Amino acid sequence: MHLSQLRRWILQSPPVEWAILQLRELLIGALRQGPIPQHVAFVMDGNRRFAKSHRIETVEGHNLGFEALARVLEVCYKSGVKVVTVYAFSIENFKRSKYEVDGLMDMAKVKLAQLLQHGDLLDRYGVSIRVLGQRELIKPDLLADIDRATKMTSRNGNAILNVCFPYTSHDEITTAIRNTVVDYSKPLPVQQRTFSESHIKHTLRSRHLSVAAERIRERSRSPSSRGASDIEDSTSSSATLHPDSPPEDTMISGKEVDVSKDASPNLYPDPESITSQVLNDHMYTAGLPPLELLIRTSGVERLSDFMLWQSHENTEIVFLKCLWPEFDLWQFLPVLVEWQWRRKKEEEQDRGGRSAEGSIIRAKAS
């Protein structure tokens, strides 16, 4: 007990705090020299266990978790991360006790107010806040605060903070599919066509009749066939249509209409054109960089219905044993260093593969 108090006293002394701050800045500056993930996601797990192990209220554990988030965000944005996505509240969390759910909602309201009043971190790094999830599940007073926070930071364009609240990945995917179906159920806008199918058929038929009439006139020049050709010429001339005149059966009140049997009043997008990119454009994270790094604390090794669609083949998923309130630069730094090492190794392998292909091509050419 005495040793822990002495350690805390030493760490909180001004000279030590200044030295630690300078060391943090030095390490972050070193990180910026290498590749940095542009999109990082966090599953902030372990607040309740931290509160239980430290014999404090559960809501206080979540409060300490918010302070840890503020520290991590500063590290991310200083390092050059453009998008941070955090799992703040799952739709499944509504199954918890009413006391805890109400406490989380009240704490979210308080923390949003603090961000609005003391938004130095957001303004310093140009961070805009986005809340992803089912808005209809949020209390009206909290929803008003959320809208105010997003509006106040909407002009910040350097970085993004996605707060998933309340959210599950299954709900996001379901919503994206539903919106895609709605879009593909709307008829395409009618476009004015220079040539309709009926007009093209009419023009070809007119040209064919004109050629036939010309052949008949050439035959009529011979005396022996003049009488018969006169009849044929008059008949063909009456049947010849001017190429530019519209067919009578395609004109209604002076407007050209398509009366073909296959004509359809509305055209719809082809369902075969639905691709993964189309669904991706309907996700909450549409237009953002791909997820490159996902971190979960507390030692639990599962995603818990978070960012399932965004976790692709190049997403690195890291599970840490520390609880979220304990998460800081000293736990985050090894993860970033390892991520940079992997990326540099992959780039070297890609360069080696391209140089080998170039050598093979040059050898075949020679």
mmCIF file of C-alpha atoms in Angstrom:
data_model
loop_
_atom_site.group_PDB
_atom_site.id
_atom_site.type_symbol
_atom_site.label_atom_id
_atom_site.label_comp_id
_atom_site.label_asym_id
_atom_site.label_seq_id
_atom_site.Cartn_x
_atom_site.Cartn_y
_atom_site.Cartn_z
ATOM 1 C CA MET A 1 0.000 0.000 0.000
ATOM 2 C CA HIS A 2 2.732 2.425 0.955
ATOM 3 C CA LEU A 3 4.742 1.558 -2.164
ATOM 4 C CA SER A 4 1.754 2.171 -4.437
ATOM 5 C CA GLN A 5 1.073 5.520 -2.766
ATOM 6 C CA LEU A 6 4.731 6.479 -3.106
ATOM 7 C CA ARG A 7 4.698 5.479 -6.767
ATOM 8 C CA ARG A 8 1.546 7.519 -7.401
ATOM 9 C CA TRP A 9 3.050 10.514 -5.617
ATOM 10 C CA ILE A 10 6.233 10.312 -7.695
ATOM 11 C CA LEU A 11 4.344 9.995 -10.982
ATOM 12 C CA GLN A 12 2.113 12.943 -10.131
ATOM 13 C CA SER A 13 4.991 15.244 -9.200
ATOM 14 C CA PRO A 14 5.427 18.124 -11.712
ATOM 15 C CA PRO A 15 8.966 17.186 -12.886
ATOM 16 C CA VAL A 16 7.971 13.585 -13.588
ATOM 17 C CA GLU A 17 4.759 14.621 -15.302
ATOM 18 C CA TRP A 18 6.724 17.023 -17.517
ATOM 19 C CA ALA A 19 9.245 14.297 -18.400
ATOM 20 C CA ILE A 20 6.479 11.808 -19.239
ATOM 21 C CA LEU A 21 4.745 14.399 -21.422
ATOM 22 C CA GLN A 22 7.937 15.092 -23.335
ATOM 23 C CA LEU A 23 8.504 11.361 -23.792
ATOM 24 C CA ARG A 24 4.965 10.951 -25.126
ATOM 25 C CA GLU A 25 5.500 13.718 -27.664
ATOM 26 C CA LEU A 26 8.803 12.173 -28.737
ATOM 27 C CA LEU A 27 7.225 8.734 -29.248
ATOM 28 C CA ILE A 28 4.274 10.125 -31.185
ATOM 29 C CA GLY A 29 6.653 12.097 -33.392
ATOM 30 C CA ALA A 30 8.587 8.898 -34.080
ATOM 31 C CA LEU A 31 5.351 7.120 -35.036
ATOM 32 C CA ARG A 32 4.557 9.796 -37.605
ATOM 33 C CA GLN A 33 7.731 8.924 -39.503
ATOM 34 C CA GLY A 34 6.203 5.641 -40.612
ATOM 35 C CA PRO A 35 2.870 4.563 -42.138
ATOM 36 C CA ILE A 36 -0.173 5.307 -39.978
ATOM 37 C CA PRO A 37 -3.563 3.543 -40.210
ATOM 38 C CA GLN A 38 -6.141 5.966 -41.555
ATOM 39 C CA HIS A 39 -9.104 4.249 -39.892
ATOM 40 C CA VAL A 40 -8.898 2.755 -36.397
ATOM 41 C CA ALA A 41 -11.787 1.248 -34.413
ATOM 42 C CA PHE A 42 -12.026 0.474 -30.698
ATOM 43 C CA VAL A 43 -14.273 -1.840 -28.716
ATOM 44 C CA MET A 44 -14.135 -0.083 -25.350
ATOM 45 C CA ASP A 45 -14.651 -3.128 -23.148
ATOM 46 C CA GLY A 46 -13.900 -3.578 -19.458
ATOM 47 C CA ASN A 47 -15.452 -0.543 -17.781
ATOM 48 C CA ARG A 48 -17.720 -2.610 -15.533
ATOM 49 C CA ARG A 49 -14.972 -5.049 -14.577
ATOM 50 C CA PHE A 50 -12.653 -2.156 -13.800
ATOM 51 C CA ALA A 51 -15.296 -0.623 -11.536
ATOM 52 C CA LYS A 52 -15.897 -3.923 -9.796
ATOM 53 C CA SER A 53 -12.193 -4.615 -9.222
ATOM 54 C CA HIS A 54 -11.686 -1.097 -7.852
ATOM 55 C CA ARG A 55 -14.906 -1.196 -5.800
ATOM 56 C CA ILE A 56 -16.496 1.831 -7.381
ATOM 57 C CA GLU A 57 -19.883 2.438 -8.995
ATOM 58 C CA THR A 58 -20.417 0.991 -12.490
ATOM 59 C CA VAL A 59 -21.307 4.424 -13.835
ATOM 60 C CA GLU A 60 -18.018 5.758 -12.454
ATOM 61 C CA GLY A 61 -16.217 2.998 -14.338
ATOM 62 C CA HIS A 62 -17.849 4.196 -17.557
ATOM 63 C CA ASN A 63 -16.838 7.751 -16.652
ATOM 64 C CA LEU A 64 -13.203 6.687 -16.365
ATOM 65 C CA GLY A 65 -13.612 4.924 -19.688
ATOM 66 C CA PHE A 66 -14.576 8.240 -21.284
ATOM 67 C CA GLU A 67 -11.414 9.832 -19.904
ATOM 68 C CA ALA A 68 -9.408 7.003 -21.440
ATOM 69 C CA LEU A 69 -11.130 7.692 -24.754
ATOM 70 C CA ALA A 70 -10.057 11.339 -24.623
ATOM 71 C CA ARG A 71 -6.420 10.280 -24.100
ATOM 72 C CA VAL A 72 -6.533 7.768 -26.941
ATOM 73 C CA LEU A 73 -8.164 10.218 -29.347
ATOM 74 C CA GLU A 74 -5.380 12.717 -28.786
ATOM 75 C CA VAL A 75 -2.771 10.043 -29.527
ATOM 76 C CA CYS A 76 -4.612 8.979 -32.689
ATOM 77 C CA TYR A 77 -5.063 12.447 -34.139
ATOM 78 C CA LYS A 78 -1.537 13.527 -33.211
ATOM 79 C CA SER A 79 -0.186 10.432 -34.945
ATOM 80 C CA GLY A 80 -2.109 11.164 -38.143
ATOM 81 C CA VAL A 81 -5.139 8.861 -37.908
ATOM 82 C CA LYS A 82 -7.998 10.383 -39.918
ATOM 83 C CA VAL A 83 -10.987 8.333 -38.724
ATOM 84 C CA VAL A 84 -11.629 6.837 -35.275
ATOM 85 C CA THR A 85 -14.703 4.666 -34.697
ATOM 86 C CA VAL A 86 -15.670 3.651 -31.156
ATOM 87 C CA TYR A 87 -18.276 1.164 -29.960
ATOM 88 C CA ALA A 88 -19.996 3.284 -27.310
ATOM 89 C CA PHE A 89 -23.305 1.495 -26.836
ATOM 90 C CA SER A 90 -24.741 -1.669 -28.344
ATOM 91 C CA ILE A 91 -28.425 -2.140 -29.054
ATOM 92 C CA GLU A 92 -28.105 -5.284 -26.942
ATOM 93 C CA ASN A 93 -27.114 -3.110 -23.957
ATOM 94 C CA PHE A 94 -30.748 -2.115 -23.571
ATOM 95 C CA LYS A 95 -31.182 -5.544 -21.998
ATOM 96 C CA ARG A 96 -29.103 -4.430 -19.005
ATOM 97 C CA SER A 97 -30.630 -3.006 -15.839
ATOM 98 C CA LYS A 98 -32.615 0.203 -16.203
ATOM 99 C CA TYR A 99 -30.352 1.859 -13.641
ATOM 100 C CA GLU A 100 -27.228 1.206 -15.720
ATOM 101 C CA VAL A 101 -28.873 2.122 -19.036
ATOM 102 C CA ASP A 102 -30.205 5.401 -17.627
ATOM 103 C CA GLY A 103 -26.789 6.095 -16.111
ATOM 104 C CA LEU A 104 -25.083 5.553 -19.471
ATOM 105 C CA MET A 105 -27.563 7.837 -21.208
ATOM 106 C CA ASP A 106 -27.107 10.555 -18.592
ATOM 107 C CA MET A 107 -23.331 10.218 -18.789
ATOM 108 C CA ALA A 108 -23.438 10.477 -22.589
ATOM 109 C CA LYS A 109 -25.426 13.691 -22.258
ATOM 110 C CA VAL A 110 -22.948 15.127 -19.769
ATOM 111 C CA LYS A 111 -19.906 14.182 -21.857
ATOM 112 C CA LEU A 112 -21.422 15.652 -25.002
ATOM 113 C CA ALA A 113 -22.025 18.873 -23.111
ATOM 114 C CA GLN A 114 -18.402 18.836 -21.976
ATOM 115 C CA LEU A 115 -17.227 18.351 -25.549
ATOM 116 C CA LEU A 116 -19.300 21.302 -26.670
ATOM 117 C CA GLN A 117 -18.106 23.548 -23.841
ATOM 118 C CA HIS A 118 -14.477 22.458 -23.873
ATOM 119 C CA GLY A 119 -13.962 21.261 -27.424
ATOM 120 C CA ASP A 120 -10.269 22.134 -27.517
ATOM 121 C CA LEU A 121 -9.315 18.642 -28.676
ATOM 122 C CA LEU A 122 -11.875 18.619 -31.482
ATOM 123 C CA ASP A 123 -11.067 22.135 -32.653
ATOM 124 C CA ARG A 124 -7.317 21.629 -32.404
ATOM 125 C CA TYR A 125 -7.350 18.652 -34.763
ATOM 126 C CA GLY A 126 -10.414 19.628 -36.811
ATOM 127 C CA VAL A 127 -12.525 16.657 -35.723
ATOM 128 C CA SER A 128 -16.160 16.285 -36.732
ATOM 129 C CA ILE A 129 -18.457 14.041 -34.661
ATOM 130 C CA ARG A 130 -20.768 11.523 -36.279
ATOM 131 C CA VAL A 131 -23.175 9.301 -34.338
ATOM 132 C CA LEU A 132 -23.894 5.994 -36.084
ATOM 133 C CA GLY A 133 -26.820 3.815 -35.077
ATOM 134 C CA GLN A 134 -30.553 3.696 -34.488
ATOM 135 C CA ARG A 135 -31.562 7.261 -33.715
ATOM 136 C CA GLU A 136 -35.122 6.297 -32.833
ATOM 137 C CA LEU A 137 -33.877 4.379 -29.777
ATOM 138 C CA ILE A 138 -32.254 7.482 -28.251
ATOM 139 C CA LYS A 139 -34.116 9.700 -25.809
ATOM 140 C CA PRO A 140 -35.325 12.976 -27.362
ATOM 141 C CA ASP A 141 -33.306 15.229 -25.044
ATOM 142 C CA LEU A 142 -30.108 13.264 -25.691
ATOM 143 C CA LEU A 143 -30.848 13.177 -29.420
ATOM 144 C CA ALA A 144 -31.106 16.974 -29.422
ATOM 145 C CA ASP A 145 -27.671 17.213 -27.786
ATOM 146 C CA ILE A 146 -26.255 14.780 -30.343
ATOM 147 C CA ASP A 147 -27.637 16.826 -33.236
ATOM 148 C CA ARG A 148 -26.203 19.991 -31.691
ATOM 149 C CA ALA A 149 -22.762 18.376 -31.308
ATOM 150 C CA THR A 150 -22.709 17.074 -34.878
ATOM 151 C CA LYS A 151 -23.842 20.433 -36.231
ATOM 152 C CA MET A 152 -21.226 22.392 -34.284
ATOM 153 C CA THR A 153 -18.406 20.165 -35.534
ATOM 154 C CA SER A 154 -19.731 19.643 -39.075
ATOM 155 C CA ARG A 155 -17.338 22.245 -40.518
ATOM 156 C CA ASN A 156 -14.272 20.426 -39.177
ATOM 157 C CA GLY A 157 -12.793 18.463 -42.052
ATOM 158 C CA ASN A 158 -9.417 17.159 -40.917
ATOM 159 C CA ALA A 159 -10.551 14.095 -38.961
ATOM 160 C CA ILE A 160 -13.700 12.183 -37.964
ATOM 161 C CA LEU A 161 -14.918 10.615 -34.730
ATOM 162 C CA ASN A 162 -17.606 7.982 -35.300
ATOM 163 C CA VAL A 163 -19.551 7.166 -32.134
ATOM 164 C CA CYS A 164 -21.597 3.985 -32.590
ATOM 165 C CA PHE A 165 -24.555 4.621 -30.307
ATOM 166 C CA PRO A 166 -26.764 2.525 -30.208
ATOM 167 C CA TYR A 167 -25.394 0.167 -32.820
ATOM 168 C CA THR A 168 -24.953 -3.410 -33.982
ATOM 169 C CA SER A 169 -23.372 -4.501 -37.233
ATOM 170 C CA HIS A 170 -26.325 -6.751 -38.091
ATOM 171 C CA ASP A 171 -28.636 -3.764 -37.796
ATOM 172 C CA GLU A 172 -26.332 -1.667 -39.991
ATOM 173 C CA ILE A 173 -26.181 -4.344 -42.707
ATOM 174 C CA THR A 174 -29.958 -4.844 -42.568
ATOM 175 C CA THR A 175 -30.526 -1.106 -42.903
ATOM 176 C CA ALA A 176 -28.101 -0.902 -45.850
ATOM 177 C CA ILE A 177 -29.870 -3.755 -47.674
ATOM 178 C CA ARG A 178 -33.278 -2.201 -46.987
ATOM 179 C CA ASN A 179 -32.157 1.172 -48.359
ATOM 180 C CA THR A 180 -30.635 -0.511 -51.413
ATOM 181 C CA VAL A 181 -33.926 -2.272 -52.140
ATOM 182 C CA VAL A 182 -35.765 1.039 -51.813
ATOM 183 C CA ASP A 183 -33.365 2.727 -54.256
ATOM 184 C CA TYR A 184 -33.655 -0.111 -56.786
ATOM 185 C CA SER A 185 -37.462 -0.034 -56.516
ATOM 186 C CA LYS A 186 -37.587 3.507 -57.861
ATOM 187 C CA PRO A 187 -37.977 3.905 -61.645
ATOM 188 C CA LEU A 188 -35.123 5.432 -63.527
ATOM 189 C CA PRO A 189 -35.609 9.034 -64.701
ATOM 190 C CA VAL A 190 -37.024 9.250 -68.226
ATOM 191 C CA GLN A 191 -34.445 10.454 -70.737
ATOM 192 C CA GLN A 192 -35.324 12.148 -74.019
ATOM 193 C CA ARG A 193 -34.029 9.931 -76.819
ATOM 194 C CA THR A 194 -33.039 11.445 -80.142
ATOM 195 C CA PHE A 195 -34.113 8.310 -82.023
ATOM 196 C CA SER A 196 -36.776 5.925 -80.787
ATOM 197 C CA GLU A 197 -37.017 2.338 -81.966
ATOM 198 C CA SER A 198 -40.176 3.027 -83.968
ATOM 199 C CA HIS A 199 -38.579 6.045 -85.668
ATOM 200 C CA ILE A 200 -35.543 3.984 -86.694
ATOM 201 C CA LYS A 201 -37.778 1.229 -88.145
ATOM 202 C CA HIS A 202 -39.820 3.809 -90.053
ATOM 203 C CA THR A 203 -36.710 5.449 -91.522
ATOM 204 C CA LEU A 204 -35.250 2.121 -92.697
ATOM 205 C CA ARG A 205 -38.556 1.134 -94.311
ATOM 206 C CA SER A 206 -38.798 4.495 -96.109
ATOM 207 C CA ARG A 207 -35.282 4.171 -97.472
ATOM 208 C CA HIS A 208 -36.019 0.647 -98.693
ATOM 209 C CA LEU A 209 -39.129 1.813 -100.534
ATOM 210 C CA SER A 210 -37.228 4.745 -102.084
ATOM 211 C CA VAL A 211 -34.589 2.377 -103.491
ATOM 212 C CA ALA A 212 -37.293 0.118 -104.915
ATOM 213 C CA ALA A 213 -39.027 3.068 -106.567
ATOM 214 C CA GLU A 214 -35.787 4.226 -108.169
ATOM 215 C CA ARG A 215 -35.227 0.764 -109.651
ATOM 216 C CA ILE A 216 -38.724 0.814 -111.114
ATOM 217 C CA ARG A 217 -38.090 4.203 -112.738
ATOM 218 C CA GLU A 218 -34.929 2.856 -114.367
ATOM 219 C CA ARG A 219 -36.891 -0.042 -115.839
ATOM 220 C CA SER A 220 -39.606 2.294 -117.115
ATOM 221 C CA ARG A 221 -37.133 3.975 -119.470
ATOM 222 C CA SER A 222 -37.428 1.000 -121.859
ATOM 223 C CA PRO A 223 -40.456 1.426 -124.312
ATOM 224 C CA SER A 224 -41.638 -2.163 -123.990
ATOM 225 C CA SER A 225 -42.232 -1.867 -120.279
ATOM 226 C CA ARG A 226 -43.450 1.752 -120.076
ATOM 227 C CA GLY A 227 -47.135 0.926 -119.658
ATOM 228 C CA ALA A 228 -46.668 -1.560 -116.899
ATOM 229 C CA SER A 229 -44.010 0.511 -115.193
ATOM 230 C CA ASP A 230 -46.291 3.548 -115.028
ATOM 231 C CA ILE A 231 -48.718 1.609 -112.913
ATOM 232 C CA GLU A 232 -45.932 0.224 -110.723
ATOM 233 C CA ASP A 233 -44.299 3.656 -110.447
ATOM 234 C CA SER A 234 -47.501 5.300 -109.324
ATOM 235 C CA THR A 235 -48.119 2.548 -106.833
ATOM 236 C CA SER A 236 -44.590 2.638 -105.432
ATOM 237 C CA SER A 237 -44.590 6.439 -105.325
ATOM 238 C CA SER A 238 -47.750 6.475 -103.308
ATOM 239 C CA ALA A 239 -46.252 3.921 -100.935
ATOM 240 C CA THR A 240 -42.966 5.803 -100.527
ATOM 241 C CA LEU A 241 -42.718 7.817 -97.336
ATOM 242 C CA HIS A 242 -40.443 10.731 -96.683
ATOM 243 C CA PRO A 243 -37.577 9.572 -94.440
ATOM 244 C CA ASP A 244 -38.024 12.469 -92.054
ATOM 245 C CA SER A 245 -41.786 12.144 -91.652
ATOM 246 C CA PRO A 246 -42.909 10.317 -88.528
ATOM 247 C CA PRO A 247 -45.121 7.251 -88.854
ATOM 248 C CA GLU A 248 -48.787 7.964 -88.333
ATOM 249 C CA ASP A 249 -49.241 5.207 -85.768
ATOM 250 C CA THR A 250 -46.507 6.714 -83.564
ATOM 251 C CA MET A 251 -47.921 10.234 -83.351
ATOM 252 C CA ILE A 252 -50.445 11.256 -80.708
ATOM 253 C CA SER A 253 -51.387 14.928 -80.466
ATOM 254 C CA GLY A 254 -48.196 15.849 -82.298
ATOM 255 C CA LYS A 255 -45.973 13.889 -79.898
ATOM 256 C CA GLU A 256 -44.054 10.771 -80.779
ATOM 257 C CA VAL A 257 -44.881 7.730 -78.687
ATOM 258 C CA ASP A 258 -43.523 4.216 -78.651
ATOM 259 C CA VAL A 259 -46.338 1.760 -79.330
ATOM 260 C CA SER A 260 -44.239 -1.381 -79.590
ATOM 261 C CA LYS A 261 -45.497 -4.377 -77.678
ATOM 262 C CA ASP A 262 -42.342 -4.565 -75.552
ATOM 263 C CA ALA A 263 -42.600 -0.942 -74.434
ATOM 264 C CA SER A 264 -42.661 -0.504 -70.639
ATOM 265 C CA PRO A 265 -43.902 2.660 -68.905
ATOM 266 C CA ASN A 266 -41.132 2.519 -66.272
ATOM 267 C CA LEU A 267 -37.568 1.261 -66.286
ATOM 268 C CA TYR A 268 -35.910 0.091 -63.058
ATOM 269 C CA PRO A 269 -32.235 -0.463 -62.121
ATOM 270 C CA ASP A 270 -30.956 -3.922 -62.883
ATOM 271 C CA PRO A 271 -30.671 -6.001 -59.653
ATOM 272 C CA GLU A 272 -27.699 -7.767 -61.222
ATOM 273 C CA SER A 273 -25.798 -4.477 -60.896
ATOM 274 C CA ILE A 274 -25.895 -4.687 -57.080
ATOM 275 C CA THR A 275 -22.322 -5.278 -55.921
ATOM 276 C CA SER A 276 -20.496 -5.142 -52.610
ATOM 277 C CA GLN A 277 -19.578 -1.534 -53.431
ATOM 278 C CA VAL A 278 -23.279 -0.656 -53.789
ATOM 279 C CA LEU A 279 -23.948 -2.049 -50.308
ATOM 280 C CA ASN A 280 -20.830 -0.349 -49.002
ATOM 281 C CA ASP A 281 -22.197 2.979 -50.252
ATOM 282 C CA HIS A 282 -25.298 2.415 -48.091
ATOM 283 C CA MET A 283 -23.377 1.665 -44.871
ATOM 284 C CA TYR A 284 -22.992 4.178 -42.069
ATOM 285 C CA THR A 285 -19.287 4.440 -42.929
ATOM 286 C CA ALA A 286 -19.821 5.165 -46.640
ATOM 287 C CA GLY A 287 -17.102 7.343 -48.115
ATOM 288 C CA LEU A 288 -14.632 6.745 -45.284
ATOM 289 C CA PRO A 289 -11.220 5.046 -45.541
ATOM 290 C CA PRO A 290 -11.277 1.251 -45.134
ATOM 291 C CA LEU A 291 -10.860 -0.088 -41.617
ATOM 292 C CA GLU A 292 -7.196 -0.936 -41.085
ATOM 293 C CA LEU A 293 -6.927 -1.580 -37.349
ATOM 294 C CA LEU A 294 -9.492 -2.808 -34.820
ATOM 295 C CA ILE A 295 -8.609 -3.031 -31.119
ATOM 296 C CA ARG A 296 -10.596 -4.612 -28.307
ATOM 297 C CA THR A 297 -9.589 -4.427 -24.667
ATOM 298 C CA SER A 298 -10.435 -6.628 -21.628
ATOM 299 C CA GLY A 299 -9.034 -9.859 -23.085
ATOM 300 C CA VAL A 300 -12.309 -10.915 -24.744
ATOM 301 C CA GLU A 301 -11.578 -12.223 -28.236
ATOM 302 C CA ARG A 302 -14.724 -11.556 -30.232
ATOM 303 C CA LEU A 303 -16.131 -8.665 -32.246
ATOM 304 C CA SER A 304 -19.528 -8.559 -30.503
ATOM 305 C CA ASP A 305 -21.410 -7.537 -33.644
ATOM 306 C CA PHE A 306 -19.167 -4.535 -34.358
ATOM 307 C CA MET A 307 -17.866 -3.469 -37.793
ATOM 308 C CA LEU A 308 -18.447 -6.909 -39.314
ATOM 309 C CA TRP A 309 -18.935 -5.510 -42.821
ATOM 310 C CA GLN A 310 -15.970 -3.136 -42.568
ATOM 311 C CA SER A 311 -13.549 -5.833 -41.321
ATOM 312 C CA HIS A 312 -11.983 -6.953 -44.595
ATOM 313 C CA GLU A 313 -9.014 -9.174 -45.436
ATOM 314 C CA ASN A 314 -6.478 -6.425 -44.665
ATOM 315 C CA THR A 315 -7.966 -5.349 -41.335
ATOM 316 C CA GLU A 316 -5.671 -6.173 -38.438
ATOM 317 C CA ILE A 317 -7.618 -7.185 -35.310
ATOM 318 C CA VAL A 318 -5.848 -6.949 -31.944
ATOM 319 C CA PHE A 319 -7.154 -8.191 -28.590
ATOM 320 C CA LEU A 320 -5.545 -6.706 -25.472
ATOM 321 C CA LYS A 321 -5.829 -7.951 -21.896
ATOM 322 C CA CYS A 322 -5.919 -4.525 -20.268
ATOM 323 C CA LEU A 323 -9.286 -3.022 -19.339
ATOM 324 C CA TRP A 324 -10.443 0.030 -21.261
ATOM 325 C CA PRO A 325 -9.980 2.607 -18.443
ATOM 326 C CA GLU A 326 -6.335 1.436 -18.270
ATOM 327 C CA PHE A 327 -5.761 1.873 -22.012
ATOM 328 C CA ASP A 328 -3.216 4.556 -22.841
ATOM 329 C CA LEU A 329 -0.297 5.335 -25.125
ATOM 330 C CA TRP A 330 1.801 2.685 -23.395
ATOM 331 C CA GLN A 331 -0.649 -0.047 -24.461
ATOM 332 C CA PHE A 332 -1.394 1.559 -27.818
ATOM 333 C CA LEU A 333 2.218 2.178 -28.852
ATOM 334 C CA PRO A 334 3.253 -1.503 -29.267
ATOM 335 C CA VAL A 335 0.157 -2.130 -31.401
ATOM 336 C CA LEU A 336 0.969 0.755 -33.745
ATOM 337 C CA VAL A 337 4.639 -0.217 -33.977
ATOM 338 C CA GLU A 338 3.723 -3.802 -34.897
ATOM 339 C CA TRP A 339 1.197 -2.549 -37.457
ATOM 340 C CA GLN A 340 3.859 -0.348 -39.041
ATOM 341 C CA TRP A 341 6.312 -3.256 -39.146
ATOM 342 C CA ARG A 342 3.763 -5.466 -40.909
ATOM 343 C CA ARG A 343 2.938 -2.780 -43.445
ATOM 344 C CA LYS A 344 6.590 -2.126 -44.239
ATOM 345 C CA LYS A 345 7.171 -5.845 -44.655
ATOM 346 C CA GLU A 346 4.206 -6.126 -47.041
ATOM 347 C CA GLU A 347 5.460 -3.150 -49.063
ATOM 348 C CA GLU A 348 8.898 -4.736 -49.359
ATOM 349 C CA GLN A 349 7.344 -7.978 -50.543
ATOM 350 C CA ASP A 350 5.265 -6.094 -53.119
ATOM 351 C CA ARG A 351 8.331 -4.258 -54.401
ATOM 352 C CA GLY A 352 10.257 -7.524 -54.589
ATOM 353 C CA GLY A 353 7.418 -9.165 -56.522
ATOM 354 C CA ARG A 354 7.177 -6.283 -58.989
ATOM 355 C CA SER A 355 10.952 -6.240 -59.576
ATOM 356 C CA ALA A 356 10.933 -10.010 -60.191
ATOM 357 C CA GLU A 357 8.127 -9.632 -62.723
ATOM 358 C CA GLY A 358 10.033 -6.844 -64.439
ATOM 359 C CA SER A 359 13.146 -9.032 -64.683
ATOM 360 C CA ILE A 360 11.142 -11.861 -66.222
ATOM 361 C CA ILE A 361 9.577 -9.530 -68.779
ATOM 362 C CA ARG A 362 12.966 -8.062 -69.739
ATOM 363 C CA ALA A 363 14.454 -11.548 -70.047
ATOM 364 C CA LYS A 364 11.643 -12.644 -72.400
ATOM 365 C CA ALA A 365 12.025 -9.456 -74.452
ATOM 366 C CA SER A 366 15.764 -10.031 -74.906
#
